């Protein structure tokens, strides 16, 4: 029996090494042709919010279940930025917080709670109610206007999570999967069997979205084929936005969207709206455009909310929908200037 | 947390190391494994954990109360506990199905809260019934708490079997076990099971799932047969893969679980199929349902009735839906037909065996359509198309199915491996198993596995 065991382990190791060697060699040779992998997101500084099919809803879970103190950071922020991925990419909570703190002479905490996966403001209204925000100013992107909290693409997966522990395991599983793929990237290749083809590619095979741990800002969008797409776009040519924006709205007021009219009264929330510039692509998200169009045209709404316009001139998008890193800096500065003019007294009072 | 998640594998390695360190203290070791098992259930939701603990507590109390009682009272207590278990299973698993059907027939407006099926309820209910019935029959004494919890919650079998009988696991507890080959076979089973699930089943699912969604429009009859066969390979790889991982995990911790599969595609009769497919379930159904109803002791007609009822309930156990009942009915009809025609004895010789093997496997392949199709109408539509060979184009097979067929080769090869091993000289066995395990480990590492839950986790 000892001989059987010895032969087993020897042949096990030999077979593994023989299969491994050409794979490692291929991976090393291929490494010259693929973009460098992203810096590893160290917990406490950055976190993986989406990793391909392994949970496009990790930030939703972390905020909703108040994991790693993220719900608390939203709850204790002086100013919360809400919306979809347009907000995630288009505004910088850190930049806004620094500027407002400097101007007001006291620390102003800003959190970017924009969520990917086409998340509507209806979900945001549920989130701030769940987290118990009171007497707070929120800035919401009108693009995410949709009263129904349950229409976004990830809801079916998100709703399957019933408690914080389950959410923690979901996030842990996705983060571990990312860490594993990240560690083996460049060491081993990945064989994909899909669409009737066998392809050999890199181990880190899916796009990853990394957010800032403390502010929720988009830290990096990394695509395994193109490399870093945000904030420093590596391959795509940025698209100028000024000509493609469907609405040009001057600052003023707009009808208060339905999900906020109740929450605003009940919680003392002061919603302020904006529209982060983007390119209107025909055939893409047309129903969303139609909804936003209807919202903005609703002149008979009982309640209205302040609207801060962000001029699109000089802004660019890396994919038509989301601002580039450079454009984010400009858009945030424009928003900050308008906030200073219109909302500074509110912050000064608190 | 799925057993193919890296997080799970990492935690499991930690538990293995801890288990080795604690092997001189079996009680502490077993409590550690129980705690880890409960953590696994908690990762699927606290509701599932709370229900498991509540049901476990009721059954433990019933068994303790029944032990010193006289025969009649003991029987009443244990039957009460079994009714409780079945009521819990019925409410959580079949409540919505019963309400929906009652509503459509009687317009009853019954409403059942949509709680979802708690994790593993079908499996632990069967474990508990086995424990209680064997208790009534005085086959086993009531188990102490630690052994009871270990038997019920041991994570390799908890979520999707194998269904372990009370005499199989607790007898291994409370002892220091040192078996040299446990590590070797544990690694082999785990790596092989992981390969079948992550590489074969998940990639097959990714390839053929879309065909089940849109009603298989535009598929030829041959396409449909290929897709049904691919699903046969998918569910085999999924469930046999899981079962092998369970066996491997148990072996790595020093315990043995019963095998659940033995090359079912080689079965030449329906009866043989059920001795090769989900073996622990078919044995459970035989011992606690079929034999309890009289088995074949009450004449041929009654035996056939018992087979049909057993397989219908077996189908229903898999899921609350008419298509699962239809799948069970097809198994029952197949077994009953064999019994009536006297075909259930395995014919000798390859040539005499071949027609029965083909008939059996075709019948099983058609039955899988009912198991997989989203609903009964979809299944009937799909099967209708399988039988429509009215034009030469019915024999056309899409090019897109060639790669899935190659992937399915993994499942077919796994069926043939026992034949190869049987022909090997004993001294070459280590070389063969070691080489296969090493190659499969590398494939586990490098072949992309689409994210798919184990099919039987939903039951």
mmCIF file of C-alpha atoms in Angstrom, chain B residues 58-83 129 131-143:
data_model
loop_
_atom_site.group_PDB
_atom_site.id
_atom_site.type_symbol
_atom_site.label_atom_id
_atom_site.label_comp_id
_atom_site.label_asym_id
_atom_site.label_seq_id
_atom_site.Cartn_x
_atom_site.Cartn_y
_atom_site.Cartn_z
ATOM 1 C CA UNK B 58 -37.748 19.039 17.564
ATOM 2 C CA UNK B 59 -36.492 15.722 16.209
ATOM 3 C CA UNK B 60 -33.786 15.386 18.837
ATOM 4 C CA UNK B 61 -36.299 16.054 21.598
ATOM 5 C CA UNK B 62 -38.717 13.532 20.064
ATOM 6 C CA UNK B 63 -36.050 10.842 19.858
ATOM 7 C CA UNK B 64 -34.946 11.474 23.458
ATOM 8 C CA UNK B 65 -38.547 11.425 24.716
ATOM 9 C CA UNK B 66 -39.361 8.270 22.779
ATOM 10 C CA UNK B 67 -36.342 6.241 23.866
ATOM 11 C CA UNK B 68 -37.532 5.165 27.357
ATOM 12 C CA UNK B 69 -41.234 5.059 26.391
ATOM 13 C CA UNK B 70 -43.194 1.836 25.844
ATOM 14 C CA UNK B 71 -43.599 0.623 22.269
ATOM 15 C CA UNK B 72 -46.967 2.239 21.506
ATOM 16 C CA UNK B 73 -46.071 5.618 22.942
ATOM 17 C CA UNK B 74 -42.654 5.576 21.313
ATOM 18 C CA UNK B 75 -44.237 4.899 17.986
ATOM 19 C CA UNK B 76 -46.725 7.767 18.464
ATOM 20 C CA UNK B 77 -43.989 10.250 19.376
ATOM 21 C CA UNK B 78 -41.803 9.334 16.447
ATOM 22 C CA UNK B 79 -44.679 9.332 13.964
ATOM 23 C CA UNK B 80 -45.621 12.772 15.316
ATOM 24 C CA UNK B 81 -42.059 13.960 14.640
ATOM 25 C CA UNK B 82 -42.144 12.523 11.109
ATOM 26 C CA UNK B 83 -45.457 14.291 10.440
ATOM 27 C CA UNK B 129 -36.970 10.285 8.745
ATOM 28 C CA UNK B 131 -33.136 8.354 11.941
ATOM 29 C CA UNK B 132 -36.642 8.281 13.404
ATOM 30 C CA UNK B 133 -37.872 5.181 11.544
ATOM 31 C CA UNK B 134 -34.744 3.240 12.435
ATOM 32 C CA UNK B 135 -35.372 4.401 15.998
ATOM 33 C CA UNK B 136 -38.943 3.062 15.973
ATOM 34 C CA UNK B 137 -37.675 -0.207 14.540
ATOM 35 C CA UNK B 138 -35.062 -0.330 17.329
ATOM 36 C CA UNK B 139 -32.317 -0.657 14.732
ATOM 37 C CA UNK B 140 -30.340 2.147 16.309
ATOM 38 C CA UNK B 141 -30.290 3.713 19.778
ATOM 39 C CA UNK B 142 -30.976 7.451 20.174
ATOM 40 C CA UNK B 143 -27.814 9.380 19.357
#
